[in-house]
XYZ file of C-alpha atoms in Angstrom:
750
model
C 143.195 196.654 330.734
C 143.083 194.534 327.553
C 143.976 196.063 324.210
C 140.387 195.919 322.833
C 139.139 197.707 325.947
C 141.867 200.339 325.666
C 141.149 200.771 321.973
C 137.490 201.409 322.718
C 138.431 203.810 325.501
C 140.745 205.825 323.253
C 138.340 205.978 320.300
C 135.715 207.097 322.812
C 137.927 210.124 323.486
C 137.620 211.121 319.835
C 140.819 209.509 318.511
C 140.540 207.819 315.141
C 141.114 204.071 315.242
C 144.543 204.305 313.506
C 145.567 207.057 315.942
C 144.343 204.992 318.882
C 146.291 201.947 317.695
C 149.407 204.061 317.212
C 148.975 205.426 320.750
C 148.762 201.904 322.163
C 152.239 201.172 320.778
C 153.670 203.849 323.095
C 153.495 202.228 326.515
C 154.206 205.373 328.537
C 151.695 207.505 326.627
C 148.940 204.899 326.578
C 149.325 204.231 330.309
C 149.063 207.930 331.148
C 146.146 208.508 328.753
C 144.290 205.474 330.123
C 144.697 206.770 333.664
C 143.567 210.271 332.668
C 140.508 208.995 330.791
C 139.491 206.675 333.623
C 139.705 209.453 336.193
C 137.763 211.839 333.929
C 135.001 209.285 333.468
C 134.738 208.863 337.243
C 134.450 212.637 337.661
C 131.938 213.108 334.862
C 129.911 209.960 335.511
C 129.272 209.748 331.779
C 131.015 209.467 328.445
C 133.707 211.967 327.541
C 132.958 214.463 324.769
C 135.469 214.925 321.953
C 136.661 218.368 323.099
C 137.493 217.026 326.558
C 139.081 213.937 325.022
C 141.335 216.094 322.854
C 142.532 217.998 325.921
C 143.127 214.753 327.828
C 145.227 213.417 324.965
C 147.187 216.679 324.864
C 147.732 216.428 328.601
C 148.897 212.810 328.522
C 151.280 213.369 325.611
C 152.899 216.533 327.024
C 152.895 216.174 330.803
C 156.348 215.322 332.194
C 155.579 215.364 335.920
C 153.117 212.493 336.380
C 152.408 213.639 339.953
C 150.280 216.420 338.484
C 148.109 214.184 336.301
C 145.166 213.887 338.704
C 145.286 217.578 339.548
C 145.106 218.641 335.890
C 142.549 215.984 334.884
C 140.164 217.319 337.543
C 140.325 220.783 335.965
C 139.723 219.403 332.468
C 136.883 217.114 333.508
C 135.149 219.941 335.368
C 135.513 222.215 332.303
C 137.558 224.736 334.275
C 140.236 224.164 331.658
C 138.429 223.885 328.347
C 140.719 225.365 325.674
C 144.146 224.561 324.289
C 145.665 227.899 325.448
C 144.522 227.132 329.008
C 146.015 223.645 328.839
C 149.328 225.007 327.550
C 149.377 227.572 330.354
C 148.585 224.854 332.920
C 151.391 222.603 331.667
C 153.833 225.500 331.745
C 152.709 226.385 335.274
C 153.226 222.898 336.748
C 156.568 222.635 334.939
C 157.792 225.876 336.470
C 156.302 225.163 339.916
C 157.595 221.684 340.774
C 157.245 222.033 344.562
C 154.181 221.097 346.564
C 151.639 222.376 347.299
C 150.350 224.176 344.213
C 148.857 227.598 344.908
C 145.473 226.994 343.276
C 144.491 230.671 343.309
C 147.659 231.636 341.460
C 147.341 228.599 339.178
C 143.784 229.486 338.162
C 144.699 233.100 337.549
C 147.653 232.136 335.343
C 145.557 229.611 333.402
C 142.510 231.775 332.785
C 140.176 229.609 334.857
C 136.768 231.252 335.005
C 137.506 233.563 332.083
C 134.736 233.288 329.510
C 135.296 234.614 326.002
C 132.028 235.259 324.192
C 131.451 234.870 320.430
C 130.759 238.604 320.335
C 134.220 239.355 321.779
C 135.835 237.089 319.190
C 133.852 238.721 316.389
C 134.889 242.198 317.558
C 138.592 241.284 317.942
C 138.740 239.689 314.488
C 136.914 242.643 312.928
C 139.407 245.078 314.477
C 142.342 243.036 313.196
C 140.919 242.752 309.674
C 140.239 246.478 309.525
C 143.866 247.093 310.543
C 145.114 245.024 307.591
C 142.235 245.814 305.226
C 144.327 247.448 302.496
C 146.875 244.599 302.429
C 144.070 242.019 302.400
C 142.358 243.682 299.463
C 145.671 243.828 297.602
C 147.022 240.332 298.386
C 143.629 238.628 298.885
C 143.981 234.979 299.905
C 147.771 235.094 299.567
C 147.847 237.307 302.664
C 149.240 235.592 305.773
C 145.998 234.681 307.562
C 148.042 233.408 310.518
C 148.865 237.041 311.263
C 145.154 237.803 311.693
C 144.691 234.856 314.017
C 147.814 235.723 315.989
C 146.751 239.322 316.578
C 143.231 238.301 317.578
C 144.586 235.685 319.980
C 146.940 238.245 321.481
C 143.866 240.277 322.467
C 141.841 237.260 323.612
C 144.434 235.070 325.270
C 141.994 232.403 326.474
C 139.773 232.201 323.429
C 139.371 228.898 321.636
C 141.663 228.865 318.608
C 139.160 227.027 316.419
C 136.512 229.648 317.102
C 138.952 232.423 316.169
C 139.920 230.612 312.968
C 136.283 230.091 312.041
C 135.537 233.775 312.616
C 138.596 234.840 310.586
C 137.527 232.559 307.717
C 133.984 233.929 307.762
C 134.973 237.592 307.868
C 137.668 237.191 305.199
C 135.148 235.427 302.950
C 132.686 238.256 303.529
C 135.347 240.848 302.627
C 136.969 239.124 299.636
C 134.290 236.792 298.328
C 135.084 233.263 297.058
C 138.572 232.422 295.798
C 139.348 232.977 292.135
C 142.074 231.375 290.029
C 144.589 234.156 290.748
C 144.279 233.453 294.484
C 145.720 229.972 293.961
C 149.052 231.281 292.663
C 151.971 231.210 295.108
C 152.925 234.434 296.839
C 156.391 235.720 295.788
C 159.046 234.855 298.353
C 159.971 237.717 300.716
C 163.658 238.568 300.727
C 165.406 240.562 303.378
C 165.717 243.643 301.169
C 161.908 243.846 301.152
C 161.704 243.975 304.942
C 160.595 247.563 305.041
C 157.462 246.833 303.027
C 155.789 245.480 306.154
C 156.393 248.714 308.053
C 154.576 251.993 308.128
C 157.363 253.816 306.332
C 157.360 257.085 304.416
C 156.524 256.939 300.753
C 157.898 258.874 297.830
C 157.083 262.163 299.546
C 160.156 261.920 301.783
C 162.345 260.571 298.988
C 161.371 263.599 296.910
C 162.234 265.965 299.730
C 158.615 266.554 300.673
C 159.127 265.880 304.371
C 156.616 268.547 305.242
C 153.787 266.273 304.032
C 154.577 263.737 306.744
C 152.089 263.598 309.618
C 153.360 265.569 312.626
C 156.165 267.294 310.738
C 156.698 270.885 311.905
C 157.374 273.470 309.210
C 158.923 276.945 309.418
C 159.366 279.758 306.888
C 162.768 278.208 306.066
C 161.580 274.619 305.532
C 161.213 274.710 301.731
C 164.599 276.344 301.149
C 166.306 273.835 303.443
C 164.641 270.907 301.683
C 165.696 272.303 298.314
C 169.324 272.490 299.487
C 169.018 268.961 300.888
C 167.835 267.623 297.504
C 170.712 269.349 295.719
C 173.128 267.452 297.957
C 171.422 264.023 297.932
C 169.764 264.036 294.514
C 166.683 262.521 296.159
C 168.654 259.506 297.393
C 167.310 257.564 300.378
C 169.652 257.836 303.360
C 169.312 255.898 306.613
C 171.632 255.258 309.542
C 172.177 252.663 312.245
C 173.330 254.650 315.331
C 174.326 252.293 318.189
C 175.878 253.413 321.443
C 179.300 251.712 321.789
C 178.696 250.667 325.394
C 177.618 247.057 324.936
C 177.233 244.139 322.576
C 174.455 244.049 319.987
C 171.568 241.649 320.588
C 168.707 240.149 318.571
C 166.688 243.365 318.859
C 169.513 245.275 317.185
C 169.427 242.757 314.330
C 165.937 243.999 313.487
C 167.172 247.612 313.521
C 170.148 246.716 311.327
C 167.945 244.867 308.842
C 165.395 247.670 308.736
C 167.874 250.526 308.271
C 170.250 248.806 305.864
C 167.515 246.811 304.149
C 165.297 249.810 303.484
C 168.178 251.803 302.044
C 169.258 248.890 299.838
C 165.728 248.255 298.568
C 165.470 251.889 297.487
C 168.970 252.151 295.974
C 170.007 254.323 298.891
C 172.820 254.332 301.424
C 173.068 253.602 305.134
C 175.586 255.051 307.579
C 176.939 253.212 310.608
C 177.204 256.035 313.134
C 178.543 255.428 316.629
C 176.768 257.626 319.166
C 179.924 258.093 321.234
C 178.787 260.904 323.525
C 179.192 259.107 326.854
C 182.923 258.349 327.316
C 182.407 256.803 330.759
C 180.673 253.743 329.333
C 182.382 253.330 325.975
C 185.106 250.793 325.248
C 187.144 250.119 322.118
C 186.061 246.449 322.064
C 182.434 247.494 321.622
C 183.208 249.575 318.509
C 184.962 246.610 316.943
C 182.287 244.108 317.961
C 179.442 246.258 316.622
C 181.127 246.760 313.257
C 181.904 243.034 313.047
C 178.270 242.134 313.711
C 176.935 244.547 311.092
C 179.239 243.087 308.450
C 178.590 239.533 309.691
C 174.893 240.082 308.970
C 175.911 240.888 305.411
C 175.760 244.684 305.351
C 178.437 247.186 304.330
C 178.001 250.724 305.685
C 178.251 253.537 303.163
C 180.454 255.236 305.736
C 181.381 254.686 309.371
C 180.918 257.915 311.284
C 180.979 259.035 314.914
C 178.999 261.650 316.766
C 182.400 262.883 317.951
C 183.219 263.739 314.304
C 180.820 266.643 314.755
C 181.711 267.867 318.257
C 182.946 271.252 316.974
C 179.809 271.845 314.909
C 177.556 270.664 317.745
C 179.251 273.060 320.146
C 178.892 275.962 317.710
C 175.202 275.189 317.320
C 174.789 275.091 321.111
C 176.249 278.604 321.311
C 173.867 279.688 318.548
C 170.943 278.155 320.445
C 171.839 280.289 323.483
C 172.119 283.378 321.260
C 168.580 282.704 320.033
C 167.272 282.507 323.599
C 166.387 278.833 323.256
C 168.925 277.359 325.715
C 170.315 278.323 329.106
C 172.873 277.158 331.664
C 171.211 275.560 334.697
C 172.571 274.575 338.122
C 169.868 272.194 339.265
C 171.259 268.889 340.513
C 170.593 265.476 338.958
C 167.702 264.529 341.256
C 165.959 267.849 340.591
C 166.080 267.211 336.855
C 164.418 263.798 337.038
C 160.727 263.150 336.466
C 158.214 264.450 333.988
C 156.470 267.136 336.039
C 159.377 268.954 337.614
C 159.157 272.674 338.370
C 160.694 275.143 335.901
C 164.355 275.869 336.548
C 164.994 279.106 338.475
C 167.687 279.858 335.864
C 165.384 279.374 332.846
C 165.164 283.102 332.129
C 168.737 284.135 332.891
C 170.218 286.631 330.397
C 171.669 285.270 327.172
C 175.068 286.878 327.821
C 175.265 285.210 331.209
C 174.493 281.765 329.769
C 177.099 282.305 327.023
C 179.806 283.088 329.602
C 178.795 280.171 331.820
C 178.707 277.747 328.872
C 182.221 278.841 327.919
C 183.255 278.266 331.558
C 181.755 274.779 331.337
C 183.924 274.078 328.307
C 187.039 275.411 330.088
C 186.503 273.078 333.032
C 185.513 275.669 335.619
C 182.594 273.604 336.922
C 182.621 270.249 338.659
C 180.520 267.404 337.265
C 176.859 268.012 338.038
C 177.292 271.708 338.879
C 176.081 273.015 335.531
C 174.215 271.794 332.441
C 172.989 273.400 329.239
C 169.247 272.900 328.845
C 166.936 273.476 325.873
C 163.692 275.424 326.313
C 160.960 272.998 325.281
C 158.427 270.557 326.729
C 158.494 267.029 325.258
C 155.516 264.753 324.502
C 155.941 262.832 327.737
C 155.847 266.053 329.800
C 159.583 266.216 330.396
C 160.606 269.855 330.549
C 163.784 271.427 329.166
C 165.924 268.361 328.315
C 169.668 268.631 328.899
C 171.818 269.365 325.844
C 175.315 269.362 327.447
C 176.778 268.122 330.738
C 180.220 268.223 332.342
C 182.241 264.979 332.352
C 185.942 264.781 333.161
C 186.480 261.485 331.350
C 188.910 261.288 328.427
C 187.222 260.387 325.159
C 188.488 257.418 323.156
C 188.839 259.588 320.016
C 189.229 263.181 321.200
C 191.222 262.520 324.366
C 190.880 265.289 326.953
C 190.058 268.028 324.410
C 186.509 268.183 325.737
C 185.136 268.114 329.262
C 181.554 268.753 328.160
C 179.632 266.234 326.092
C 176.305 266.500 324.238
C 173.345 264.284 325.154
C 171.365 261.978 322.887
C 168.436 264.419 322.767
C 170.739 267.124 321.435
C 173.084 265.067 319.267
C 170.830 262.638 317.458
C 168.768 264.893 315.242
C 171.644 267.250 314.461
C 173.910 264.406 313.328
C 171.040 263.163 311.153
C 170.803 266.664 309.698
C 174.549 266.912 309.051
C 174.529 263.561 307.203
C 171.326 264.485 305.334
C 169.483 261.412 306.555
C 166.074 261.060 304.888
C 164.564 258.388 307.171
C 165.456 258.518 310.863
C 164.122 255.094 311.899
C 163.872 254.618 315.683
C 162.266 252.175 318.062
C 159.003 253.121 319.716
C 160.494 254.411 322.982
C 161.983 257.364 321.083
C 158.548 258.601 320.044
C 158.522 260.859 323.100
C 161.611 262.576 321.684
C 160.099 263.330 318.312
C 159.056 266.828 319.374
C 162.596 267.675 320.518
C 163.914 266.210 317.251
C 161.802 268.559 315.111
C 162.091 271.478 317.533
C 165.879 271.519 317.655
C 166.422 271.370 313.891
C 163.871 274.127 313.379
C 165.262 276.215 316.248
C 168.634 276.277 314.465
C 167.165 276.570 310.958
C 168.916 273.437 309.684
C 167.582 270.633 307.459
C 165.125 268.479 309.439
C 164.778 264.762 308.554
C 161.653 262.781 309.393
C 161.620 260.434 312.385
C 159.628 257.204 312.102
C 159.151 254.782 314.993
C 158.673 251.018 314.979
C 158.236 248.404 317.706
C 161.147 246.682 319.386
C 161.826 242.988 318.906
C 162.137 240.901 322.062
C 162.316 237.178 322.748
C 160.798 235.104 325.523
C 163.170 233.273 327.904
C 165.811 235.976 327.436
C 167.381 239.094 328.915
C 169.351 241.459 326.713
C 170.182 244.512 328.836
C 173.870 245.168 329.404
C 173.453 245.524 333.151
C 171.683 242.195 333.525
C 174.092 240.314 331.305
C 176.937 241.641 333.449
C 175.085 240.293 336.504
C 174.797 236.899 334.819
C 178.535 236.919 334.112
C 179.378 237.997 337.677
C 177.133 235.245 339.085
C 178.870 232.617 336.943
C 175.608 231.803 335.167
C 177.209 232.503 331.775
C 180.823 232.809 330.680
C 180.763 236.146 328.870
C 178.836 238.250 326.350
C 179.222 235.488 323.763
C 177.940 232.615 325.890
C 175.771 230.626 323.435
C 172.808 230.675 325.819
C 172.444 234.441 325.442
C 170.757 236.292 322.602
C 173.550 238.744 321.871
C 174.643 238.534 318.241
C 178.135 237.402 319.250
C 176.540 234.613 321.302
C 174.296 233.538 318.445
C 177.270 233.488 316.079
C 179.243 231.347 318.544
C 176.330 228.958 318.915
C 176.291 228.553 315.143
C 173.307 230.638 314.024
C 173.895 231.664 310.387
C 173.467 235.384 309.708
C 171.051 234.546 306.887
C 168.777 232.856 309.417
C 168.733 235.922 311.669
C 167.954 238.161 308.705
C 165.177 235.804 307.580
C 163.743 235.817 311.097
C 163.674 239.624 311.124
C 161.945 239.587 307.737
C 159.311 237.141 308.983
C 158.677 239.204 312.091
C 158.274 242.283 309.929
C 158.181 245.889 311.086
C 155.175 247.043 313.076
C 154.485 249.923 315.431
C 153.684 247.554 318.295
C 156.443 245.826 320.239
C 156.928 242.214 319.152
C 157.877 239.444 321.552
C 158.597 236.160 319.810
C 159.171 232.586 320.900
C 162.785 231.395 320.464
C 161.619 228.333 318.533
C 160.544 230.613 315.663
C 164.120 231.862 315.364
C 165.362 228.272 315.608
C 163.055 227.288 312.739
C 164.746 229.908 310.547
C 168.122 228.485 311.599
C 167.082 224.974 310.563
C 165.843 226.217 307.199
C 169.270 227.652 306.387
C 171.421 224.899 307.903
C 169.406 222.164 306.219
C 170.732 223.490 302.899
C 174.218 224.549 304.002
C 175.481 222.263 306.805
C 177.081 219.050 305.455
C 176.167 215.815 307.189
C 178.499 213.856 309.430
C 178.057 211.221 312.136
C 178.753 211.598 315.844
C 177.946 209.639 318.987
C 177.234 211.356 322.302
C 177.218 208.287 324.587
C 179.320 205.623 322.856
C 178.715 201.887 323.125
C 181.453 199.677 321.642
C 180.346 197.154 319.027
C 182.515 194.361 317.599
C 181.508 192.755 314.290
C 182.746 189.188 314.588
C 182.319 188.302 310.892
C 183.510 191.572 309.372
C 183.881 190.959 305.618
C 187.373 192.436 305.278
C 190.738 192.332 307.039
C 191.077 196.079 306.432
C 188.580 198.859 307.123
C 186.211 199.607 304.257
C 185.981 203.120 302.840
C 182.391 204.321 302.921
C 181.235 207.187 300.714
C 178.760 209.341 302.634
C 176.795 212.087 300.836
C 177.325 215.564 302.253
C 173.644 216.232 301.577
C 171.642 213.004 301.141
C 168.808 214.858 299.408
C 171.201 216.263 296.796
C 174.150 214.019 296.044
C 175.448 216.490 293.456
C 176.874 218.436 296.418
C 179.519 215.775 296.892
C 180.581 213.021 299.272
C 183.043 212.498 302.107
C 184.786 209.281 303.068
C 184.671 207.556 306.454
C 186.244 204.249 307.546
C 184.045 201.259 308.413
C 185.953 198.717 310.537
C 185.155 195.665 312.632
C 185.034 197.845 315.754
C 182.573 200.700 315.764
C 180.547 202.754 318.234
C 176.833 203.398 318.427
C 174.655 205.405 320.810
C 173.853 203.611 324.068
C 170.204 204.488 323.546
C 170.246 202.557 320.255
C 170.490 199.248 322.145
C 168.212 197.700 324.765
C 168.307 194.233 326.243
C 164.690 194.481 327.306
C 163.030 196.917 324.916
C 159.602 198.360 325.503
C 156.885 197.809 322.980
C 157.432 199.826 319.817
C 161.219 200.015 320.223
C 162.771 199.617 316.740
C 166.494 199.714 317.295
C 169.029 197.033 318.195
C 167.763 194.324 320.562
C 167.728 190.541 320.843
C 166.161 189.191 317.671
C 165.871 192.662 316.175
C 168.657 193.652 313.762
C 169.302 197.209 312.616
C 170.897 198.771 309.566
C 174.047 200.886 309.723
C 173.527 204.110 307.829
C 175.361 204.467 304.497
C 177.152 201.075 304.762
C 174.673 198.758 303.093
C 175.057 196.385 306.069
C 172.741 195.098 308.783
C 173.992 193.958 312.201
C 172.402 191.386 314.499
C 173.138 190.932 318.200
C 175.080 187.808 319.255
C 176.486 188.593 322.695
C 176.330 191.283 325.374
C 179.606 191.804 327.244
C 179.093 193.097 330.765
C 181.385 194.392 333.472
C 180.996 195.073 337.177
C 177.509 195.972 338.309
C 175.915 194.354 335.263
C 177.127 197.345 333.207
C 177.062 196.784 329.440
C 180.625 197.281 328.179
C 180.291 196.188 324.566
C 178.289 194.173 322.089
C 179.287 191.410 319.706
C 177.305 191.276 316.485
C 177.338 189.643 313.079
C 176.693 191.534 309.868
C 175.104 190.778 306.505
C 174.402 192.756 303.380
C 171.201 194.755 303.665
C 169.878 193.285 300.426
C 170.520 189.712 301.575
C 167.501 189.489 303.831
C 164.528 191.243 305.353
C 164.769 195.020 305.617
C 165.422 196.094 309.243
C 162.945 198.280 311.132
C 165.505 201.042 311.699
C 168.861 202.372 310.523
C 171.177 203.898 313.117
C 174.228 206.132 312.904
C 177.686 204.975 314.003
C 181.361 205.955 313.991
C 184.474 203.889 313.414
C 188.084 204.931 314.055
C 186.591 208.204 315.359
C 187.922 211.404 316.879
C 187.158 212.194 320.506
C 185.606 215.619 320.981
C 183.641 217.752 323.409
C 179.970 218.477 322.780
C 178.119 221.348 324.472
C 174.360 220.868 324.478
C 172.266 223.955 325.205
C 168.746 224.604 326.402
C 167.028 227.882 327.286
C 168.789 229.834 330.026
C 165.616 230.696 331.949
C 162.676 228.617 333.098
C 159.964 231.249 332.577
C 158.946 233.149 329.468
C 159.444 236.525 331.116
C 162.285 236.186 333.635
C 162.353 239.954 334.240
C 158.666 240.121 335.172
C 158.335 240.228 338.996
C 154.781 238.894 338.716
C 156.105 235.798 336.955
C 159.459 235.513 338.751
C 159.178 237.227 342.164
C 162.754 236.318 343.091
C 164.279 238.143 340.132
C 165.758 236.812 336.903
C 168.833 235.327 338.627
C 166.515 233.024 340.573
C 164.996 231.702 337.358
C 168.085 230.082 335.843
C 167.554 226.701 334.206
C 169.975 224.240 335.872
C 169.963 222.144 332.683
C 170.763 224.996 330.288
C 174.201 223.503 329.534
C 175.266 219.880 329.393
C 178.882 219.164 328.471
C 179.767 215.778 326.984
C 183.556 215.465 327.108
C 183.882 211.965 325.627
C 181.747 212.240 322.513
C 182.989 210.669 319.290
C 182.769 212.081 315.771
C 183.737 210.655 312.406
C 187.096 211.690 310.994
C 185.586 213.658 308.085
C 185.467 216.739 310.360
C 189.118 216.515 311.455
C 190.118 219.737 309.647
C 187.084 221.768 310.728
C 187.686 225.378 311.764
C 185.848 227.549 314.313
C 182.309 228.382 313.178
C 182.219 225.533 310.604
C 178.791 223.942 310.746
C 177.570 220.356 310.403
C 174.463 218.309 310.804
C 175.316 215.322 312.991
C 172.792 212.780 311.812
C 169.899 212.244 314.214
C 171.490 214.571 316.821
C 171.125 218.108 315.504
C 173.066 220.943 313.932
C 176.462 221.706 315.468
C 179.084 224.443 315.083
C 182.804 224.314 315.896
C 183.506 226.455 318.968
C 186.511 228.835 319.084
C 187.716 226.923 322.177
C 188.781 224.126 319.822
C 192.476 223.388 319.503
C 194.502 220.925 317.394
C 193.428 217.389 318.198
C 190.552 218.491 320.443
C 187.485 219.799 318.672
C 184.671 221.415 320.656
C 181.176 221.542 319.163
C 178.196 223.655 320.192
C 174.789 222.224 319.406
C 173.118 225.034 317.494
C 169.618 223.542 317.369
C 168.107 220.083 317.479
C 166.544 218.466 314.436
C 162.863 218.767 313.700
C 162.293 215.085 314.222
C 160.929 213.765 317.480
C 163.860 212.120 319.327
C 161.545 209.240 320.136
C 161.526 208.307 316.467
C 165.287 207.860 316.253
């Protein structure tokens, strides 16, 4: 088809003329779009409306598997796929289901085919969302993050048209706030990590002033006021939080949110935060986990007021357990593990045994007179989820890492957690949402013993798509050889993110952007990566590296000796200094930066098309292509001239001369589906969903000599390639780099 015909076809789809002309320069895109438009016209038998044209353009520009073009065009042309969310779902489906034939029933279900979202549903969803954030909207007005409103409405109406949601949000916000005034045009103050807690439903000054009893759901007793008075005498009204991890695994991205919330809230209120290890399960605890957890907390930039252990309080916890029995609120039970499971189990036949009998049996438990599983100490209460009489103590003949074999009975989380909070006079016990069902036992136990009772507040967990974070599943990945260890850079453990090169500031900023809500939050990894780029753009000095080297010889090099080139560490701010690299007659460029027969729109080195060499002030022009066996290009011979001595080249490329050889590890997402643990999405289980291209190792990459003295975890931006971090596997003379994230730029523009 001639260019004028194609231009008319593309503008007929709704593309502006400049956009259509730009599209024509991309041969692959224009060919696919032309084919899609032609097929759609044949199906429709008429002209294509703009909405359909927009979807066809989105399809042509994003579809990788051209075999699926006709299949997807038929759905768009027939209006079965008529919104951007449906198109995105369809593209994801064909990407993750490469084998023929496609299950059309499953495809249509996954892509929302046949689902109609009415304007009334959109209006209702937006109204609900605005009412939820009404107070913040009235306070911040047009400086409020309107994207949050759209995101929450779209989460409810997955297949709704985004433009319709935006229009409805704009209309309802205008109705609520009225037209913008001058104050609305001022920039919103930047959120810092210490303000993270402001986005959460956290207690106000009531709790800080010792008025816990005003908190919704708080249970008071005749002793509450006296206990709060004593608490205030000890704390002086100071905010106290704690981060209480179990030392049985490595922290992951979800823990980063908990760390930021607990430490950040305390810091913002001039309070203190404890790091308390909940070391009540000696079977699963290892010394390396204690060290790793502490290292990650400090790596994120936080210093605990004090590092404590639940085991610090074993004597006091035991004494309180005896007191609980004395008060008739706990008893020794002999039901087996299976009988204790479930939420509607029958009352224990030993629930009403005499106090003296339970005291003797509990002492026998401590003295090791029962085998594991033969006896437990249970508390007399029913929890919110219906679970009856949770276990307070169980028998375990496993030496403890701190107390040795002094104890053979260990307290449970349900018993330990609130009492340790009470001992440390915690003001805000901040927990993830799954602990809400334990709130009643939290209040009950403190009140049953007449000890100070903190307030428990719950918030939603943070999860990421394309990830698994449970200890058990990571161990399966390691055993299967899918990852190397807990710190494999494809995982989302904090040690893995550090090894990959994620700065702690970026993780903290990500947690601040996510905010603290009651609902669980599942985010896309690219949002975390955007935070990483923001930090590294300002902190990672530039260098040049070549992944697939092509040798280039400058036949008229202007000097007998290599020239010293001064390269800015940060081109946008040369006050941050320069580094020096050699520029010699032999250099190396990327293979992809040269083509003998370039396609239309190609701007890099080719016959009759010179390119500039970044930072040198020189332009090179091709003179000869040296080939080896099989017509393989071995090297190029070029001539050079000063950049200001002729026409400006269309592109400037990076290069290295007298370089260091290094290993580059290039990472992609570990899993192919968003939710690898969801059996509906991945019936074969998460191990069947591994991305075979999640790691590519380039062992013969070249990097300029400015990085020769780099140490593990040093970070750089390799121009046009991405941000990289030095891996701990590096040794003298052999650097290993992990690609942290790619650059924002489209690789096709390089």
